[in-house]
Coordinates of C-alpha atoms in Angstrom, one line a residue:
M9 CA 48.4 -5.7 -163.1
M10 CA 49.0 -2.0 -161.3
K11 CA 47.3 0.3 -163.4
K12 CA 48.8 3.8 -163.6
I13 CA 47.3 7.3 -164.3
D14 CA 49.3 10.5 -165.0
L15 CA 48.4 14.1 -164.6
K16 CA 50.6 17.2 -166.2
C17 CA 49.3 19.8 -163.9
K18 CA 50.1 23.7 -164.0
I19 CA 49.7 26.1 -160.8
I20 CA 47.6 29.0 -161.5
T21 CA 47.6 30.9 -158.4
P22 CA 50.9 31.2 -156.2
L23 CA 50.9 27.8 -154.2
F24 CA 51.8 27.4 -150.3
M25 CA 53.0 24.3 -149.6
G26 CA 55.7 23.1 -147.3
G27 CA 57.3 21.2 -144.9
A28 CA 58.4 21.5 -141.1
E29 CA 60.4 24.9 -142.1
Q30 CA 57.7 25.6 -144.4
Q31 CA 60.1 25.8 -147.6
P32 CA 58.8 25.7 -150.7
E33 CA 57.9 22.0 -151.8
L34 CA 55.0 20.1 -153.3
R35 CA 54.3 16.9 -150.8
T36 CA 52.2 13.8 -151.9
Q37 CA 50.9 13.8 -147.8
S38 CA 49.4 17.3 -148.4
F39 CA 47.9 16.3 -151.9
N40 CA 46.5 12.9 -150.8
G41 CA 45.0 14.8 -147.6
L42 CA 42.8 17.0 -149.9
F43 CA 41.7 14.1 -152.2
R44 CA 40.6 12.4 -148.6
Y45 CA 39.0 15.5 -147.8
W46 CA 37.2 15.8 -151.1
F47 CA 36.0 12.2 -150.7
R48 CA 34.2 12.7 -147.7
L49 CA 32.4 15.6 -149.4
L50 CA 31.6 13.8 -152.2
G51 CA 29.6 11.4 -149.6
G52 CA 32.5 8.3 -150.0
S53 CA 31.8 5.6 -147.3
F54 CA 34.2 5.5 -144.5
E55 CA 34.9 1.7 -145.6
N56 CA 35.7 2.9 -149.1
E57 CA 37.5 6.0 -147.6
K58 CA 40.0 3.3 -145.6
R59 CA 40.2 1.3 -148.8
L60 CA 41.5 3.8 -151.1
F61 CA 43.2 6.4 -148.9
G62 CA 44.7 4.0 -145.7
W63 CA 43.9 4.0 -142.3
G64 CA 46.3 4.8 -139.4
G65 CA 44.0 3.9 -136.5
E66 CA 43.3 0.1 -135.0
K67 CA 44.0 -2.2 -137.7
A68 CA 46.0 0.2 -139.4
N69 CA 46.6 -0.2 -143.2
K70 CA 47.9 0.9 -146.1
G71 CA 45.8 2.9 -148.9
I72 CA 45.7 1.0 -152.4
V73 CA 46.8 4.2 -154.2
S74 CA 50.3 5.3 -154.3
I75 CA 50.9 8.8 -155.3
N76 CA 54.2 10.0 -156.9
L77 CA 55.1 13.7 -157.4
K78 CA 57.5 15.1 -160.1
E79 CA 58.5 18.7 -160.6
E80 CA 59.3 20.0 -163.6
N81 CA 62.7 22.2 -164.2
N82 CA 60.5 25.9 -163.9
K83 CA 59.7 25.8 -160.9
Q84 CA 60.0 29.3 -159.5
E85 CA 59.3 30.9 -156.2
F86 CA 57.3 33.5 -154.8
Q87 CA 57.0 35.9 -151.6
L88 CA 53.8 37.8 -151.4
Q89 CA 54.8 41.6 -151.8
Q90 CA 52.6 44.3 -151.5
Q91 CA 49.9 44.0 -154.2
G92 CA 46.5 45.5 -154.7
Q93 CA 44.1 45.7 -151.0
G94 CA 42.1 43.0 -151.8
Y95 CA 45.3 40.3 -152.8
N96 CA 46.8 41.7 -149.4
Y97 CA 44.2 40.9 -147.5
L98 CA 43.7 37.3 -149.0
G99 CA 47.1 36.7 -148.5
F100 CA 47.8 38.9 -145.1
S101 CA 49.3 36.0 -142.8
L102 CA 51.4 35.1 -145.9
R103 CA 52.9 38.3 -146.2
L104 CA 53.4 38.5 -142.5
T105 CA 55.1 35.6 -141.9
N106 CA 57.2 36.5 -145.1
R107 CA 56.1 32.7 -146.0
R108 CA 57.7 31.5 -149.4
G109 CA 55.6 29.4 -152.2
I110 CA 55.7 28.0 -155.5
N111 CA 55.1 30.9 -158.4
A112 CA 52.1 30.4 -161.0
S113 CA 53.0 29.2 -164.3
S114 CA 54.9 26.5 -162.5
S115 CA 54.2 22.8 -163.6
F116 CA 54.6 19.4 -162.3
E117 CA 53.4 15.9 -162.9
I118 CA 51.4 13.8 -160.2
S119 CA 51.1 10.1 -160.6
F120 CA 48.5 7.6 -159.3
I121 CA 49.6 4.1 -159.2
F122 CA 46.7 1.5 -158.3
H123 CA 47.3 -1.8 -156.7
P124 CA 46.4 -4.9 -158.4
T125 CA 43.4 -5.3 -156.6
S126 CA 42.3 -2.4 -157.2
T127 CA 38.9 -2.5 -158.8
E128 CA 37.3 0.0 -161.7
D129 CA 34.7 1.1 -159.1
D130 CA 38.0 2.2 -156.8
I131 CA 39.9 4.0 -159.8
K132 CA 36.4 6.1 -160.5
K133 CA 36.0 7.0 -156.9
F134 CA 39.2 7.9 -156.3
L135 CA 39.2 10.1 -159.7
C136 CA 36.2 12.0 -158.5
A137 CA 37.8 12.8 -155.7
V138 CA 41.0 14.3 -157.4
W139 CA 39.0 15.8 -159.9
C140 CA 37.1 17.7 -157.0
A141 CA 40.1 18.6 -155.1
F142 CA 41.6 20.2 -158.4
Y143 CA 38.4 22.2 -159.5
L144 CA 36.3 22.8 -156.4
G145 CA 39.5 23.6 -153.8
N146 CA 42.4 24.7 -153.8
F147 CA 45.7 23.3 -152.4
G148 CA 48.3 24.7 -149.3
S149 CA 48.0 27.3 -146.8
R150 CA 45.5 30.3 -147.7
G151 CA 43.9 27.5 -150.1
R152 CA 40.0 28.9 -149.3
R153 CA 40.9 32.5 -150.3
G154 CA 42.1 31.5 -153.9
F155 CA 45.6 30.5 -153.6
G156 CA 47.1 27.4 -154.7
S157 CA 44.9 26.8 -157.6
I158 CA 46.1 24.3 -159.9
I159 CA 44.6 22.9 -163.4
V160 CA 45.4 19.6 -165.1
K161 CA 46.9 20.2 -168.5
N162 CA 46.9 16.8 -169.6
I163 CA 46.0 13.2 -168.6
N164 CA 47.1 10.0 -169.9
G165 CA 47.9 6.2 -168.6
D166 CA 45.2 3.7 -168.0
I167 CA 42.4 5.4 -168.9
L168 CA 38.9 3.6 -168.1
H169 CA 36.8 3.6 -171.4
D170 CA 33.6 3.8 -169.9
F171 CA 34.5 6.8 -167.7
N172 CA 33.5 10.3 -169.0
L173 CA 34.8 12.4 -166.5
K174 CA 37.2 15.2 -168.1
F175 CA 39.9 16.9 -166.2
I176 CA 40.6 19.5 -169.2
C177 CA 37.7 22.1 -170.6
N178 CA 36.4 22.0 -173.9
Q179 CA 33.7 24.6 -173.5
N180 CA 32.7 28.2 -171.2
I181 CA 34.1 27.0 -167.9
G182 CA 30.9 27.4 -165.8
N183 CA 29.1 24.8 -167.7
W184 CA 31.6 22.7 -167.9
L185 CA 31.9 22.7 -164.1
K186 CA 28.0 22.2 -163.6
S187 CA 28.2 19.2 -166.0
Q188 CA 31.2 17.3 -164.7
L189 CA 29.1 17.2 -161.1
E190 CA 26.5 16.5 -162.8
Y191 CA 28.1 13.1 -164.2
I192 CA 30.0 13.0 -160.7
K193 CA 27.0 12.9 -159.1
S194 CA 24.9 10.2 -161.8
L195 CA 27.7 7.5 -160.9
N196 CA 25.2 6.8 -157.6
Y197 CA 28.5 5.9 -155.4
W198 CA 27.6 8.5 -152.5
Q199 CA 25.7 9.2 -149.9
A200 CA 25.8 12.5 -147.1
R201 CA 27.8 11.8 -144.0
R202 CA 26.8 13.0 -140.7
D203 CA 27.6 16.3 -139.6
I204 CA 30.0 17.5 -142.7
P205 CA 28.8 19.3 -145.5
Y206 CA 27.9 17.0 -148.5
I207 CA 28.1 18.4 -152.1
F208 CA 25.3 17.4 -153.9
E209 CA 22.9 18.8 -151.3
N210 CA 24.8 21.6 -149.6
L211 CA 26.8 23.1 -152.3
E212 CA 26.6 26.5 -154.3
I213 CA 28.6 28.0 -157.0
Y214 CA 28.5 31.7 -158.0
K215 CA 30.3 33.0 -160.8
I216 CA 31.8 36.3 -160.6
N217 CA 31.1 38.6 -163.6
K218 CA 34.3 40.5 -164.8
I219 CA 34.7 44.1 -163.9
N220 CA 35.5 46.8 -166.4
K221 CA 34.5 50.3 -167.3
N222 CA 31.2 49.6 -168.5
N223 CA 29.6 48.0 -165.1
L224 CA 31.7 49.5 -162.6
Q225 CA 28.9 51.6 -161.3
N226 CA 27.6 48.5 -160.1
L227 CA 30.6 47.8 -157.9
V228 CA 30.0 51.4 -156.7
D229 CA 26.2 50.9 -156.2
W230 CA 27.2 47.5 -154.2
I231 CA 29.8 49.3 -151.6
S232 CA 27.2 51.9 -150.7
Q233 CA 24.5 49.3 -150.0
V234 CA 26.2 47.3 -147.9
Q235 CA 28.6 49.9 -146.2
S236 CA 25.5 52.2 -145.1
N237 CA 25.9 53.2 -141.7
R238 CA 28.9 52.2 -141.3
S239 CA 32.5 54.9 -140.7
G240 CA 35.7 53.9 -139.4
K241 CA 39.4 55.3 -140.2
Y242 CA 40.1 52.0 -142.2
L243 CA 37.1 51.7 -144.0
V244 CA 37.5 50.0 -146.6
N245 CA 35.2 51.3 -149.8
K246 CA 37.1 52.0 -153.2
W247 CA 38.7 49.3 -155.3
E248 CA 41.6 50.4 -156.3
L249 CA 42.5 48.5 -159.9
K250 CA 38.5 49.4 -161.3
N251 CA 38.9 46.4 -164.2
I252 CA 39.9 42.8 -164.1
G253 CA 42.8 42.2 -166.7
N254 CA 44.5 39.0 -165.6
I255 CA 44.1 36.3 -162.9
Q256 CA 45.8 38.5 -160.1
D257 CA 43.3 41.3 -160.8
L258 CA 40.5 38.7 -160.5
Q259 CA 41.7 37.5 -157.2
D260 CA 42.3 41.1 -156.1
F261 CA 38.7 41.6 -156.6
M262 CA 37.4 38.9 -155.2
G263 CA 39.3 39.7 -152.0
F264 CA 37.8 43.1 -152.2
L265 CA 34.7 41.9 -152.3
L266 CA 35.1 40.2 -148.9
M267 CA 37.2 42.8 -147.5
A268 CA 34.4 45.7 -148.0
Y269 CA 31.8 43.6 -146.8
R270 CA 33.6 42.9 -143.6
S271 CA 35.2 46.0 -143.3
Y272 CA 33.6 47.2 -139.8
Y273 CA 30.6 45.2 -140.3
E274 CA 28.0 46.0 -137.9
P275 CA 26.8 45.3 -135.3
D276 CA 30.0 42.9 -134.8
Y277 CA 32.4 45.4 -134.8
S278 CA 30.6 47.4 -131.5
I279 CA 30.0 44.5 -130.1
A280 CA 33.6 43.1 -130.0
K281 CA 35.3 46.7 -129.0
K282 CA 32.7 46.9 -126.2
I283 CA 33.9 43.4 -125.0
I284 CA 37.4 44.0 -125.4
S285 CA 37.8 46.9 -123.8
N286 CA 35.6 46.0 -120.3
P287 CA 34.7 42.2 -120.6
Q288 CA 33.9 42.4 -117.0
N289 CA 30.7 44.8 -117.4
I290 CA 29.4 42.6 -120.1
N291 CA 26.3 40.2 -120.4
E292 CA 26.7 37.1 -122.3
N293 CA 24.6 36.2 -125.3
Q294 CA 26.3 38.1 -127.3
T295 CA 26.5 37.0 -131.1
L296 CA 29.2 38.0 -133.3
K297 CA 27.7 36.8 -136.9
R298 CA 31.3 37.0 -138.8
V299 CA 32.1 33.6 -136.7
I300 CA 30.3 31.9 -139.2
F301 CA 33.4 32.8 -141.9
G302 CA 35.7 30.8 -139.9
L303 CA 37.8 30.5 -136.3
P304 CA 39.9 31.8 -135.1
L305 CA 38.5 35.5 -135.8
N306 CA 41.1 38.3 -134.4
F307 CA 39.8 41.7 -133.8
Y308 CA 42.1 44.3 -133.4
F309 CA 40.8 48.2 -132.6
S310 CA 43.7 50.7 -132.7
S311 CA 41.9 53.2 -130.9
I312 CA 42.3 51.4 -127.8
R313 CA 45.2 49.7 -128.6
K314 CA 43.9 46.4 -127.9
R315 CA 43.5 42.9 -129.8
N316 CA 41.8 39.7 -128.9
Q317 CA 40.5 36.5 -130.2
V318 CA 37.3 34.8 -131.0
E319 CA 37.8 31.0 -130.4
A320 CA 36.1 28.0 -130.1
R321 CA 36.5 25.2 -127.4
L322 CA 35.4 21.9 -126.7
N323 CA 36.2 21.3 -123.2
E324 CA 40.3 21.6 -123.3
E325 CA 40.3 21.3 -126.7
S326 CA 40.7 24.3 -129.4
L327 CA 38.7 24.0 -132.6
R328 CA 39.3 25.7 -135.9
R329 CA 36.9 25.4 -138.4
A330 CA 37.6 26.5 -142.2
S331 CA 35.2 29.2 -143.9
P332 CA 32.3 27.6 -145.2
L333 CA 33.4 30.0 -148.3
I334 CA 35.9 29.1 -151.0
F335 CA 37.7 31.8 -153.7
K336 CA 38.4 29.5 -156.7
I337 CA 40.0 30.5 -160.2
I338 CA 39.9 28.3 -163.0
Q339 CA 42.0 28.8 -166.6
F340 CA 41.9 27.0 -169.5
N341 CA 43.7 28.1 -172.6
N342 CA 43.5 31.7 -172.7
N343 CA 40.4 32.1 -170.8
F344 CA 40.0 32.4 -166.7
D345 CA 37.0 32.8 -164.4
G346 CA 36.8 33.2 -160.7
F347 CA 34.0 31.3 -158.3
I348 CA 32.4 31.7 -155.1
L349 CA 31.8 28.0 -153.6
I350 CA 29.6 28.1 -150.4
F351 CA 28.9 25.1 -148.2
K352 CA 25.7 25.8 -146.1
P353 CA 23.4 23.5 -143.9
N354 CA 19.6 23.2 -145.1
N355 CA 16.7 20.6 -144.6
K356 CA 18.0 18.4 -147.1
H357 CA 21.4 17.9 -144.6
N358 CA 21.5 20.4 -141.7
F359 CA 25.6 19.5 -140.7
K360 CA 27.1 21.6 -137.7
F361 CA 29.6 24.5 -137.8
L362 CA 30.4 23.4 -134.4
P363 CA 29.4 20.3 -131.8
D364 CA 26.4 21.9 -129.5
E365 CA 28.8 21.1 -126.3
A366 CA 31.7 23.6 -127.6
R367 CA 32.1 27.0 -126.5
I368 CA 32.9 30.3 -128.6
T369 CA 34.4 33.2 -126.4
L370 CA 36.0 36.5 -126.9
A371 CA 38.2 38.1 -124.0
G372 CA 36.4 35.5 -121.6
V373 CA 32.8 36.4 -122.7
K374 CA 30.6 33.7 -123.7
L375 CA 29.4 33.9 -126.9
D376 CA 26.3 32.6 -128.8
K377 CA 26.9 30.2 -131.5
P378 CA 25.8 32.3 -135.0
N379 CA 23.6 31.2 -137.8
W380 CA 24.4 31.5 -141.5
Q381 CA 22.5 34.3 -142.4
I382 CA 25.2 36.4 -142.4
L383 CA 26.7 34.2 -145.8
D384 CA 23.1 34.5 -147.6
D385 CA 22.8 38.2 -147.1
F386 CA 26.6 38.9 -148.9
I387 CA 25.7 36.5 -151.6
N388 CA 22.6 37.8 -152.2
S389 CA 24.0 41.7 -151.9
L390 CA 26.5 40.8 -154.9
I391 CA 23.4 39.2 -156.7
S392 CA 21.6 42.2 -156.7
K393 CA 24.0 44.2 -158.1
N394 CA 24.7 41.7 -160.7
L395 CA 28.5 40.9 -159.7
I396 CA 27.9 37.3 -159.6
T397 CA 25.6 34.8 -161.1
K398 CA 24.5 31.3 -159.7
I399 CA 25.5 28.0 -161.8
Y400 CA 25.2 25.5 -159.5
P401 CA 22.9 23.9 -158.6

């Protein structure tokens, strides 16, 4: 007998998901791809992945879970207009291309239909990946920068009686996140996969401490600290909003933190400008620390009117690398919180940002691979001014 579970969902931040023409559309393939991705980060086995999600290679098979989507009639389209500078920074590529999305507060229903051969363990493993996709990640374009955050408003159907994973928060959001991750870990289904991050050994979660007039000086001091000895015509050194009153303000604040930290970041700024100005006179063994935030990485220098792109290649293949840093906003009832999630290697599980054989170049100049120190520096600078608080592990 087939089992079915239904989730009623609400979009919290604008969702940019669509088909080939990029028209706003909820797509089962996109949801299934994100569920599979988080299943891998959980440490689900390769054999279980093929069983749950299907496999398109040799001996292709269909997964044991079917996904259906039903949009409610409150769907509204959204197009990114001029907003706060941090918000614009996070959604720059969306505004540049006039990309249309689905507005926040839109609702939909997603249903999971499990094949009769599905076991209770199959269902639990799949739902753990679904929980991670909803509450650790986001959906659609610019998902790692806070767009496409979705929460579950209701869950019903063939719920397993001995399965205590909660999709609806009934307590402090940060404490709830931690308790649910600990429960998922306790199920003992998981084992780290080689060369990719593992949630239970590589993930750190930090809660954003909301800004108001009483602690605005902390932000001012942080800007002075991280931008010491920097200068430039477009240096971003002032947050325009000055307080967080709603979810969009929170996303703007998160974007401002990243923007201000990376603005004219040294020595990257000077190194990249020299390379782009005259690549023939540059020796190799240069390193750009900001590469670790994701690839490709674009530079434009208005003073010399030149631009170029840092990219990685393996043989003839161009490699993209998603940022190991994720901005996440979660809302329940009238409460909302922002979180910074970071995946980084350590002695327990030392995954790699790029294959050993990959080459990183800017304007034809080979660059050394960066280390992960810039992520620690970013996080530690925010902690030092009480702008964020670590909640996991």
